[in-house]
Amino acid sequence: MKIVDHIKNAKGRTLFSFELLPPPKGQGIQSIFNTMDELMEFKPPFIDVTYHREDYLYKEHSNGLLERVSYRKRPGTVAICAAIMNKYKVDAVPHLICGGFTKEETENALIDLNFLGIDNVLVLRGDARKGDPDFIPTPEGHAYATDLLQQVLDMNQGKYLHEDVVSSEHTNFCIGVAGYPEKHFEAPNFNTDFKWLKKKVEMGAEFIVTQMFFNVDKYKEFVIKCREHDIHVPIIPGLKPLTTKKQLITLPKIFHLDIPEDLSDAVDQCKTNADVRKVGEEWLVQQCKELIDFGVPVLHFYTMSNPGPTKKIVARLA
Ligand code: FAD
């Protein structure tokens, strides 16, 4: 079922959904099933599965020379989505990224997803490869999420690459895109970022999932601004429990977000990891309560393949 229909059918009840990462290459799918087993009691209407482009690895040879090889650390997104749908009868939402894929490879992936009965995709640009200063589009690939979005929209109309005739065998994907309550880090200002977000929605994106945030006011301001910019699709807040002191540094660095002073002070004062997890849990429970009061359609949790902390939080809300 399409995400927008899940939201409609909920009739104002807040839904819980989760994002999972494919396991690193060489590990089995059991870790995904273990995570799903933990989360199924919350009846998630859908589960997102991230997509990871290939990265560089430097291999040292016996003569001391370094060879740069390209490798994908977390493959398997499409198959994991199929396995989740098959085993748990829950909709799986694969993330699709521009980086690392030609248009042809993207088309093939979309054909596979369509054949598997997957109804939703989250369309993203992806980040720069580790070691690259900026995002470099793959030759014959897409430069922005808008371009990838257009390809999915074309397929929804039966327009395939290199085919002159429009096919009656069209896909029917419900397409989501990313939104940034604290601005995408490359955008020169909020208004430019909104301009592109609006473009994605005008083109046909039907829902937005946000980057994680720790300050609910920033989400609320973002939603209000979106509505002012005539963006009226559901805006699903992305949430993550803070679980380690190190994340005070890593989360702002990786995700370009602010950690509120009250939260960072409370974490700083913690003596043990368990204390940090408790502070993170209380903070996110409070965030979720405020978001439910604000009327969000779904609370979407970035589990980072560690469902324990998320489970504790959702259990207090469900
Ligand atoms: P875009 O919409 O292409 O925007 C990128 C930048 O360009 C922005 O600054 C925007 O303002 C600007 N812009 C947008 N369109 C245009 C245009 N047509 N012309 C000029 N400028 C434009 N990454 C992964 O690799 N795998 C994942 O599975 C993944 N999942 C994610 C899930 C969510 C909910 C979120 C919020 C992010 C996720 N990311 C993932 C990270 C994401 O790929 C990065 O944040 C990336 O830097 C931007 O992606 P985007 O789709 O927002 O890009």
mmCIF file of C-alpha atoms and ligand atoms in Angstrom:
data_model
loop_
_atom_site.group_PDB
_atom_site.id
_atom_site.type_symbol
_atom_site.label_atom_id
_atom_site.label_comp_id
_atom_site.label_asym_id
_atom_site.label_seq_id
_atom_site.Cartn_x
_atom_site.Cartn_y
_atom_site.Cartn_z
ATOM 1 C CA MET A 1 0.000 0.000 0.000
ATOM 2 C CA LYS A 2 1.120 3.551 -0.643
ATOM 3 C CA ILE A 3 2.448 5.568 2.303
ATOM 4 C CA VAL A 4 -0.155 8.250 1.656
ATOM 5 C CA ASP A 5 -2.909 5.620 1.930
ATOM 6 C CA HIS A 6 -1.457 4.275 5.188
ATOM 7 C CA ILE A 7 -1.650 7.821 6.527
ATOM 8 C CA LYS A 8 -5.200 8.343 5.258
ATOM 9 C CA ASN A 9 -6.354 5.016 6.722
ATOM 10 C CA ALA A 10 -4.880 5.893 10.123
ATOM 11 C CA LYS A 11 -7.502 8.686 10.380
ATOM 12 C CA GLY A 12 -5.333 10.942 12.522
ATOM 13 C CA ARG A 13 -3.745 8.195 14.668
ATOM 14 C CA THR A 14 0.046 8.550 14.844
ATOM 15 C CA LEU A 15 1.856 5.671 13.143
ATOM 16 C CA PHE A 16 5.338 4.348 13.985
ATOM 17 C CA SER A 17 7.787 3.434 11.233
ATOM 18 C CA PHE A 18 11.449 2.488 11.231
ATOM 19 C CA GLU A 19 14.532 2.767 9.043
ATOM 20 C CA LEU A 20 16.942 -0.165 8.811
ATOM 21 C CA LEU A 21 20.429 -0.411 7.323
ATOM 22 C CA PRO A 22 21.444 -3.438 5.236
ATOM 23 C CA PRO A 23 24.054 -5.461 7.155
ATOM 24 C CA PRO A 24 27.698 -5.060 6.125
ATOM 25 C CA LYS A 25 28.798 -7.363 3.289
ATOM 26 C CA GLY A 26 29.566 -10.856 4.594
ATOM 27 C CA GLN A 27 26.906 -10.791 7.297
ATOM 28 C CA GLY A 28 23.604 -12.632 6.955
ATOM 29 C CA ILE A 29 20.069 -11.305 6.785
ATOM 30 C CA GLN A 30 19.285 -12.688 10.253
ATOM 31 C CA SER A 31 20.242 -9.357 11.865
ATOM 32 C CA ILE A 32 17.459 -7.714 9.830
ATOM 33 C CA PHE A 33 14.963 -10.363 10.936
ATOM 34 C CA ASN A 34 16.095 -9.977 14.573
ATOM 35 C CA THR A 35 15.478 -6.222 14.345
ATOM 36 C CA MET A 36 12.106 -6.749 12.674
ATOM 37 C CA ASP A 37 11.120 -9.262 15.378
ATOM 38 C CA GLU A 38 11.819 -6.582 17.994
ATOM 39 C CA LEU A 39 9.802 -3.902 16.199
ATOM 40 C CA MET A 40 6.771 -5.783 14.890
ATOM 41 C CA GLU A 41 4.803 -5.321 18.132
ATOM 42 C CA PHE A 42 4.401 -1.655 17.151
ATOM 43 C CA LYS A 43 2.667 -2.658 13.885
ATOM 44 C CA PRO A 44 4.781 -0.478 11.614
ATOM 45 C CA PRO A 45 2.892 0.223 8.368
ATOM 46 C CA PHE A 46 6.195 0.496 6.534
ATOM 47 C CA ILE A 47 9.910 -0.059 6.979
ATOM 48 C CA ASP A 48 12.542 1.975 5.141
ATOM 49 C CA VAL A 49 15.736 0.329 3.963
ATOM 50 C CA THR A 50 18.675 2.606 3.182
ATOM 51 C CA TYR A 51 20.799 2.432 0.027
ATOM 52 C CA HIS A 52 24.565 2.721 0.235
ATOM 53 C CA ARG A 53 26.797 3.641 -2.626
ATOM 54 C CA GLU A 54 30.215 2.167 -3.099
ATOM 55 C CA ASP A 55 33.160 3.673 -1.223
ATOM 56 C CA TYR A 56 36.903 3.674 -1.702
ATOM 57 C CA LEU A 57 39.180 1.252 0.093
ATOM 58 C CA TYR A 58 42.985 1.477 0.042
ATOM 59 C CA LYS A 59 44.677 -1.930 -0.217
ATOM 60 C CA GLU A 60 48.384 -2.092 0.589
ATOM 61 C CA HIS A 61 50.463 -4.345 -1.667
ATOM 62 C CA SER A 62 53.637 -6.196 -0.604
ATOM 63 C CA ASN A 63 55.751 -3.593 -2.475
ATOM 64 C CA GLY A 64 54.227 -0.872 -0.280
ATOM 65 C CA LEU A 65 52.104 0.613 -3.044
ATOM 66 C CA LEU A 66 48.510 1.481 -2.238
ATOM 67 C CA GLU A 67 45.746 0.472 -4.623
ATOM 68 C CA ARG A 68 42.425 2.308 -4.485
ATOM 69 C CA VAL A 69 39.541 -0.108 -4.930
ATOM 70 C CA SER A 70 35.864 0.585 -5.040
ATOM 71 C CA TYR A 71 33.604 -1.529 -2.857
ATOM 72 C CA ARG A 72 30.039 -1.462 -1.560
ATOM 73 C CA LYS A 73 29.967 -2.071 2.178
ATOM 74 C CA ARG A 74 26.213 -2.532 2.590
ATOM 75 C CA PRO A 75 24.657 -4.094 -0.517
ATOM 76 C CA GLY A 76 21.294 -5.860 -0.584
ATOM 77 C CA THR A 77 18.654 -3.118 -0.258
ATOM 78 C CA VAL A 78 16.258 -4.530 -2.868
ATOM 79 C CA ALA A 79 16.484 -8.103 -1.603
ATOM 80 C CA ILE A 80 16.034 -7.007 2.013
ATOM 81 C CA CYS A 81 12.875 -5.123 1.041
ATOM 82 C CA ALA A 82 11.535 -8.242 -0.674
ATOM 83 C CA ALA A 83 12.422 -10.430 2.317
ATOM 84 C CA ILE A 84 10.715 -8.046 4.776
ATOM 85 C CA MET A 85 7.548 -7.907 2.686
ATOM 86 C CA ASN A 86 7.496 -11.654 2.266
ATOM 87 C CA LYS A 87 8.168 -12.579 5.901
ATOM 88 C CA TYR A 88 6.353 -9.806 7.785
ATOM 89 C CA LYS A 89 3.703 -8.626 5.303
ATOM 90 C CA VAL A 90 4.796 -5.047 5.933
ATOM 91 C CA ASP A 91 5.423 -2.506 3.185
ATOM 92 C CA ALA A 92 9.109 -1.918 2.588
ATOM 93 C CA VAL A 93 10.347 1.415 1.277
ATOM 94 C CA PRO A 94 13.706 1.197 -0.478
ATOM 95 C CA HIS A 95 15.803 4.336 -0.660
ATOM 96 C CA LEU A 96 17.069 5.088 -4.154
ATOM 97 C CA ILE A 97 20.104 7.293 -4.642
ATOM 98 C CA CYS A 98 21.685 9.038 -7.612
ATOM 99 C CA GLY A 99 25.298 8.443 -6.554
ATOM 100 C CA GLY A 100 26.883 5.321 -7.963
ATOM 101 C CA PHE A 101 24.110 4.444 -10.427
ATOM 102 C CA THR A 102 23.632 5.011 -14.125
ATOM 103 C CA LYS A 103 20.108 5.750 -15.324
ATOM 104 C CA GLU A 104 20.044 2.277 -16.850
ATOM 105 C CA GLU A 105 20.942 0.636 -13.511
ATOM 106 C CA THR A 106 18.290 2.725 -11.781
ATOM 107 C CA GLU A 107 15.716 1.660 -14.339
ATOM 108 C CA ASN A 108 16.599 -1.995 -13.803
ATOM 109 C CA ALA A 109 16.314 -1.578 -10.037
ATOM 110 C CA LEU A 110 12.904 0.069 -10.452
ATOM 111 C CA ILE A 111 11.733 -2.772 -12.690
ATOM 112 C CA ASP A 112 12.822 -5.268 -10.021
ATOM 113 C CA LEU A 113 11.023 -3.275 -7.313
ATOM 114 C CA ASN A 114 7.873 -3.104 -9.405
ATOM 115 C CA PHE A 115 7.926 -6.856 -10.067
ATOM 116 C CA LEU A 116 8.378 -7.436 -6.324
ATOM 117 C CA GLY A 117 5.209 -5.486 -5.575
ATOM 118 C CA ILE A 118 6.928 -2.585 -3.844
ATOM 119 C CA ASP A 119 4.671 0.474 -3.894
ATOM 120 C CA ASN A 120 6.874 3.223 -2.434
ATOM 121 C CA VAL A 121 10.369 4.597 -2.952
ATOM 122 C CA LEU A 122 12.295 7.358 -1.191
ATOM 123 C CA VAL A 123 14.239 9.255 -3.836
ATOM 124 C CA LEU A 124 17.519 10.880 -2.770
ATOM 125 C CA ARG A 125 20.683 12.259 -4.230
ATOM 126 C CA GLY A 126 23.088 10.569 -1.797
ATOM 127 C CA ASP A 127 26.187 12.095 -0.282
ATOM 128 C CA ALA A 128 29.698 12.505 -1.641
ATOM 129 C CA ARG A 129 31.850 9.411 -1.559
ATOM 130 C CA LYS A 130 34.281 9.302 1.333
ATOM 131 C CA GLY A 131 37.378 11.112 0.130
ATOM 132 C CA ASP A 132 35.553 13.158 -2.521
ATOM 133 C CA PRO A 133 35.261 16.843 -1.584
ATOM 134 C CA ASP A 134 31.770 17.155 -3.089
ATOM 135 C CA PHE A 135 29.069 14.994 -4.594
ATOM 136 C CA ILE A 136 30.230 13.985 -8.076
ATOM 137 C CA PRO A 137 27.441 12.653 -10.296
ATOM 138 C CA THR A 138 28.100 9.211 -11.750
ATOM 139 C CA PRO A 139 28.637 9.304 -15.541
ATOM 140 C CA GLU A 140 25.257 8.536 -17.179
ATOM 141 C CA GLY A 141 23.657 8.993 -13.761
ATOM 142 C CA HIS A 142 21.704 11.758 -12.050
ATOM 143 C CA ALA A 143 23.016 14.922 -10.399
ATOM 144 C CA TYR A 144 20.048 15.768 -8.148
ATOM 145 C CA ALA A 145 17.105 14.025 -6.536
ATOM 146 C CA THR A 146 14.856 15.998 -8.935
ATOM 147 C CA ASP A 147 16.453 14.152 -11.889
ATOM 148 C CA LEU A 148 15.974 10.746 -10.271
ATOM 149 C CA LEU A 149 12.430 11.728 -9.338
ATOM 150 C CA GLN A 150 11.747 12.539 -12.993
ATOM 151 C CA GLN A 151 12.944 9.086 -14.018
ATOM 152 C CA VAL A 152 10.557 7.390 -11.559
ATOM 153 C CA LEU A 153 7.712 9.673 -12.695
ATOM 154 C CA ASP A 154 8.464 8.766 -16.313
ATOM 155 C CA MET A 155 8.241 5.073 -15.474
ATOM 156 C CA ASN A 156 4.956 5.739 -13.674
ATOM 157 C CA GLN A 157 3.741 6.916 -17.094
ATOM 158 C CA GLY A 158 5.195 3.949 -18.971
ATOM 159 C CA LYS A 159 8.154 5.905 -20.377
ATOM 160 C CA TYR A 160 11.256 3.716 -20.344
ATOM 161 C CA LEU A 161 14.788 4.717 -21.391
ATOM 162 C CA HIS A 162 15.546 4.437 -25.107
ATOM 163 C CA GLU A 163 11.959 3.376 -25.931
ATOM 164 C CA ASP A 164 10.046 5.519 -28.418
ATOM 165 C CA VAL A 165 6.688 4.002 -27.555
ATOM 166 C CA VAL A 166 5.015 4.615 -24.201
ATOM 167 C CA SER A 167 4.263 1.261 -22.562
ATOM 168 C CA SER A 168 0.919 0.423 -20.963
ATOM 169 C CA GLU A 169 2.985 -1.503 -18.373
ATOM 170 C CA HIS A 170 3.702 1.494 -16.194
ATOM 171 C CA THR A 171 4.804 1.500 -12.592
ATOM 172 C CA ASN A 172 2.757 3.194 -9.868
ATOM 173 C CA PHE A 173 5.299 4.184 -7.228
ATOM 174 C CA CYS A 174 4.367 6.580 -4.447
ATOM 175 C CA ILE A 175 7.479 8.735 -4.180
ATOM 176 C CA GLY A 176 8.956 10.350 -1.083
ATOM 177 C CA VAL A 177 11.782 12.864 -0.835
ATOM 178 C CA ALA A 178 14.043 14.240 1.899
ATOM 179 C CA GLY A 179 13.489 17.502 3.784
ATOM 180 C CA TYR A 180 15.810 19.348 6.152
ATOM 181 C CA PRO A 181 14.374 21.237 9.166
ATOM 182 C CA GLU A 182 17.863 22.703 9.700
ATOM 183 C CA LYS A 183 18.537 23.286 5.956
ATOM 184 C CA HIS A 184 20.523 21.037 3.653
ATOM 185 C CA PHE A 185 24.164 21.845 4.363
ATOM 186 C CA GLU A 186 24.956 22.706 0.733
ATOM 187 C CA ALA A 187 22.024 25.071 0.228
ATOM 188 C CA PRO A 188 23.132 28.720 0.370
ATOM 189 C CA ASN A 189 20.018 29.634 2.394
ATOM 190 C CA PHE A 190 16.683 28.226 3.564
ATOM 191 C CA ASN A 191 14.666 29.818 0.762
ATOM 192 C CA THR A 192 16.745 28.170 -1.955
ATOM 193 C CA ASP A 193 16.386 24.841 -0.171
ATOM 194 C CA PHE A 194 12.592 25.346 -0.009
ATOM 195 C CA LYS A 195 12.567 26.226 -3.701
ATOM 196 C CA TRP A 196 14.015 22.816 -4.574
ATOM 197 C CA LEU A 197 11.828 20.983 -2.092
ATOM 198 C CA LYS A 198 8.777 22.679 -3.586
ATOM 199 C CA LYS A 199 9.979 21.701 -7.049
ATOM 200 C CA LYS A 200 10.148 18.048 -5.964
ATOM 201 C CA VAL A 201 6.588 18.204 -4.628
ATOM 202 C CA GLU A 202 5.270 20.052 -7.697
ATOM 203 C CA MET A 203 6.853 17.376 -9.870
ATOM 204 C CA GLY A 204 4.969 14.640 -8.005
ATOM 205 C CA ALA A 205 6.619 13.681 -4.697
ATOM 206 C CA GLU A 206 3.812 12.656 -2.351
ATOM 207 C CA PHE A 207 5.502 12.737 1.042
ATOM 208 C CA ILE A 208 8.586 14.145 2.758
ATOM 209 C CA VAL A 209 10.756 12.441 5.387
ATOM 210 C CA THR A 210 12.952 14.790 7.394
ATOM 211 C CA GLN A 211 16.509 14.600 8.474
ATOM 212 C CA MET A 212 16.793 13.839 12.205
ATOM 213 C CA PHE A 213 16.514 16.771 14.610
ATOM 214 C CA PHE A 214 16.640 17.226 18.393
ATOM 215 C CA ASN A 215 14.705 20.468 18.626
ATOM 216 C CA VAL A 216 10.993 20.079 17.911
ATOM 217 C CA ASP A 217 10.581 23.821 17.320
ATOM 218 C CA LYS A 218 12.830 23.488 14.259
ATOM 219 C CA TYR A 219 10.524 20.805 12.833
ATOM 220 C CA LYS A 220 7.440 22.896 13.560
ATOM 221 C CA GLU A 221 8.991 25.980 11.913
ATOM 222 C CA PHE A 222 9.942 23.813 8.938
ATOM 223 C CA VAL A 223 6.370 22.523 8.538
ATOM 224 C CA ILE A 224 4.948 26.044 8.838
ATOM 225 C CA LYS A 225 7.428 27.326 6.218
ATOM 226 C CA CYS A 226 6.606 24.402 3.921
ATOM 227 C CA ARG A 227 2.909 25.238 4.131
ATOM 228 C CA GLU A 228 3.736 28.912 3.426
ATOM 229 C CA HIS A 229 5.632 27.711 0.341
ATOM 230 C CA ASP A 230 2.542 25.744 -0.756
ATOM 231 C CA ILE A 231 4.045 22.375 0.133
ATOM 232 C CA HIS A 232 1.061 20.445 1.461
ATOM 233 C CA VAL A 233 2.167 16.787 1.437
ATOM 234 C CA PRO A 234 2.665 14.839 4.712
ATOM 235 C CA ILE A 235 5.978 15.708 6.417
ATOM 236 C CA ILE A 236 7.185 12.702 8.388
ATOM 237 C CA PRO A 237 9.639 13.601 11.169
ATOM 238 C CA GLY A 238 12.833 11.505 11.267
ATOM 239 C CA LEU A 239 14.017 10.777 14.827
ATOM 240 C CA LYS A 240 16.950 9.150 16.505
ATOM 241 C CA PRO A 241 17.686 8.492 20.175
ATOM 242 C CA LEU A 242 21.022 9.856 21.339
ATOM 243 C CA THR A 243 22.869 6.904 22.906
ATOM 244 C CA THR A 244 26.538 7.844 23.350
ATOM 245 C CA LYS A 245 28.541 10.901 24.413
ATOM 246 C CA LYS A 246 30.509 10.692 21.174
ATOM 247 C CA GLN A 247 27.328 11.438 19.210
ATOM 248 C CA LEU A 248 27.449 15.011 20.526
ATOM 249 C CA ILE A 249 30.277 15.423 18.023
ATOM 250 C CA THR A 250 29.500 12.861 15.321
ATOM 251 C CA LEU A 251 25.806 13.656 14.720
ATOM 252 C CA PRO A 252 26.308 17.400 14.044
ATOM 253 C CA LYS A 253 29.319 16.549 11.861
ATOM 254 C CA ILE A 254 27.601 13.889 9.763
ATOM 255 C CA PHE A 255 24.022 15.177 9.670
ATOM 256 C CA HIS A 256 24.591 18.946 9.935
ATOM 257 C CA LEU A 257 22.235 19.486 12.868
ATOM 258 C CA ASP A 258 22.293 21.316 16.181
ATOM 259 C CA ILE A 259 22.117 19.557 19.521
ATOM 260 C CA PRO A 260 20.228 21.809 21.976
ATOM 261 C CA GLU A 261 22.340 23.045 24.879
ATOM 262 C CA ASP A 262 20.059 21.461 27.528
ATOM 263 C CA LEU A 263 20.570 18.064 25.914
ATOM 264 C CA SER A 264 24.337 18.384 25.411
ATOM 265 C CA ASP A 265 24.770 19.666 29.015
ATOM 266 C CA ALA A 266 22.742 16.758 30.396
ATOM 267 C CA VAL A 267 24.766 14.241 28.361
ATOM 268 C CA ASP A 268 28.049 15.883 29.414
ATOM 269 C CA GLN A 269 27.171 15.352 33.046
ATOM 270 C CA CYS A 270 26.505 11.626 32.582
ATOM 271 C CA LYS A 271 28.930 9.272 34.315
ATOM 272 C CA THR A 272 28.043 6.053 32.461
ATOM 273 C CA ASN A 273 26.780 4.978 29.030
ATOM 274 C CA ALA A 274 23.564 3.822 30.682
ATOM 275 C CA ASP A 275 23.083 7.374 32.030
ATOM 276 C CA VAL A 276 23.534 8.773 28.495
ATOM 277 C CA ARG A 277 20.998 6.330 27.095
ATOM 278 C CA LYS A 278 18.512 7.350 29.802
ATOM 279 C CA VAL A 279 18.979 11.059 28.999
ATOM 280 C CA GLY A 280 18.606 10.323 25.257
ATOM 281 C CA GLU A 281 15.473 8.281 25.898
ATOM 282 C CA GLU A 282 13.799 10.945 28.046
ATOM 283 C CA TRP A 283 14.639 13.624 25.471
ATOM 284 C CA LEU A 284 13.219 11.691 22.549
ATOM 285 C CA VAL A 285 10.077 10.625 24.445
ATOM 286 C CA GLN A 286 9.447 14.328 25.134
ATOM 287 C CA GLN A 287 10.101 15.174 21.460
ATOM 288 C CA CYS A 288 7.650 12.463 20.368
ATOM 289 C CA LYS A 289 4.929 13.667 22.755
ATOM 290 C CA GLU A 290 5.244 17.211 21.399
ATOM 291 C CA LEU A 291 5.158 15.909 17.828
ATOM 292 C CA ILE A 292 2.052 13.804 18.499
ATOM 293 C CA ASP A 293 0.376 16.894 19.981
ATOM 294 C CA PHE A 294 1.413 18.795 16.852
ATOM 295 C CA GLY A 295 -0.454 16.193 14.794
ATOM 296 C CA VAL A 296 2.356 14.442 12.901
ATOM 297 C CA PRO A 297 1.101 11.526 10.774
ATOM 298 C CA VAL A 298 4.018 9.199 11.488
ATOM 299 C CA LEU A 299 6.976 9.062 13.889
ATOM 300 C CA HIS A 300 9.841 7.624 11.835
ATOM 301 C CA PHE A 301 12.814 6.240 13.771
ATOM 302 C CA TYR A 302 16.361 5.878 12.483
ATOM 303 C CA THR A 303 17.289 2.664 14.289
ATOM 304 C CA MET A 304 20.819 2.486 12.839
ATOM 305 C CA SER A 305 20.284 -1.295 13.085
ATOM 306 C CA ASN A 306 20.159 -1.060 16.892
ATOM 307 C CA PRO A 307 16.464 -1.392 17.736
ATOM 308 C CA GLY A 308 16.869 -1.549 21.554
ATOM 309 C CA PRO A 309 16.809 2.193 22.394
ATOM 310 C CA THR A 310 14.054 2.906 19.842
ATOM 311 C CA LYS A 311 11.942 0.053 21.171
ATOM 312 C CA LYS A 312 12.056 1.425 24.723
ATOM 313 C CA ILE A 313 10.874 4.801 23.489
ATOM 314 C CA VAL A 314 8.059 3.562 21.272
ATOM 315 C CA ALA A 315 6.856 1.245 24.054
ATOM 316 C CA ARG A 316 6.314 4.350 26.206
ATOM 317 C CA LEU A 317 4.230 6.002 23.479
ATOM 318 C CA ALA A 318 2.250 3.155 21.936
HETATM 319 P P1 FAD B 1 18.783 16.994 -3.434
HETATM 320 O O1 FAD B 1 17.321 17.183 -3.317
HETATM 321 O O2 FAD B 1 19.334 16.701 -4.789
HETATM 322 O O3 FAD B 1 19.466 18.320 -2.836
HETATM 323 C C1 FAD B 1 20.886 18.439 -2.713
HETATM 324 C C2 FAD B 1 21.258 19.924 -2.648
HETATM 325 O O4 FAD B 1 21.050 20.546 -3.925
HETATM 326 C C3 FAD B 1 20.404 20.750 -1.678
HETATM 327 O O5 FAD B 1 21.235 21.735 -1.126
HETATM 328 C C4 FAD B 1 19.301 21.359 -2.543
HETATM 329 O O6 FAD B 1 18.863 22.603 -2.030
HETATM 330 C C5 FAD B 1 19.991 21.504 -3.900
HETATM 331 N N1 FAD B 1 19.153 21.135 -5.047
HETATM 332 C C6 FAD B 1 18.149 20.227 -5.090
HETATM 333 N N2 FAD B 1 17.705 20.076 -6.358
HETATM 334 C C7 FAD B 1 18.433 20.887 -7.139
HETATM 335 C C8 FAD B 1 18.478 21.148 -8.528
HETATM 336 N N3 FAD B 1 17.629 20.529 -9.360
HETATM 337 N N4 FAD B 1 19.399 22.035 -8.995
HETATM 338 C C9 FAD B 1 20.253 22.659 -8.151
HETATM 339 N N5 FAD B 1 20.259 22.451 -6.793
HETATM 340 C C10 FAD B 1 19.372 21.563 -6.300
HETATM 341 N N6 FAD B 1 21.880 8.949 1.691
HETATM 342 C C11 FAD B 1 22.234 7.763 1.174
HETATM 343 O O7 FAD B 1 23.311 7.659 0.570
HETATM 344 N N7 FAD B 1 21.447 6.640 1.308
HETATM 345 C C12 FAD B 1 20.255 6.689 1.955
HETATM 346 O O8 FAD B 1 19.568 5.658 2.062
HETATM 347 C C13 FAD B 1 19.831 7.935 2.516
HETATM 348 N N8 FAD B 1 18.647 8.056 3.154
HETATM 349 C C14 FAD B 1 18.221 9.296 3.605
HETATM 350 C C15 FAD B 1 16.948 9.415 4.182
HETATM 351 C C16 FAD B 1 16.500 10.661 4.631
HETATM 352 C C17 FAD B 1 15.124 10.785 5.229
HETATM 353 C C18 FAD B 1 17.342 11.803 4.535
HETATM 354 C C19 FAD B 1 16.880 13.144 5.048
HETATM 355 C C20 FAD B 1 18.601 11.687 3.968
HETATM 356 C C21 FAD B 1 19.059 10.442 3.490
HETATM 357 N N9 FAD B 1 20.306 10.288 2.874
HETATM 358 C C22 FAD B 1 20.686 9.073 2.362
HETATM 359 C C23 FAD B 1 21.223 11.429 2.784
HETATM 360 C C24 FAD B 1 20.991 12.278 1.514
HETATM 361 O O9 FAD B 1 21.333 11.523 0.383
HETATM 362 C C25 FAD B 1 21.866 13.527 1.639
HETATM 363 O O10 FAD B 1 21.340 14.370 2.639
HETATM 364 C C26 FAD B 1 22.193 14.268 0.350
HETATM 365 O O11 FAD B 1 23.247 15.198 0.662
HETATM 366 C C27 FAD B 1 21.051 15.099 -0.221
HETATM 367 O O12 FAD B 1 20.044 14.316 -0.706
HETATM 368 P P2 FAD B 1 18.690 14.998 -1.274
HETATM 369 O O13 FAD B 1 17.887 13.935 -1.836
HETATM 370 O O14 FAD B 1 18.111 15.902 -0.264
HETATM 371 O O15 FAD B 1 19.347 15.878 -2.477
#
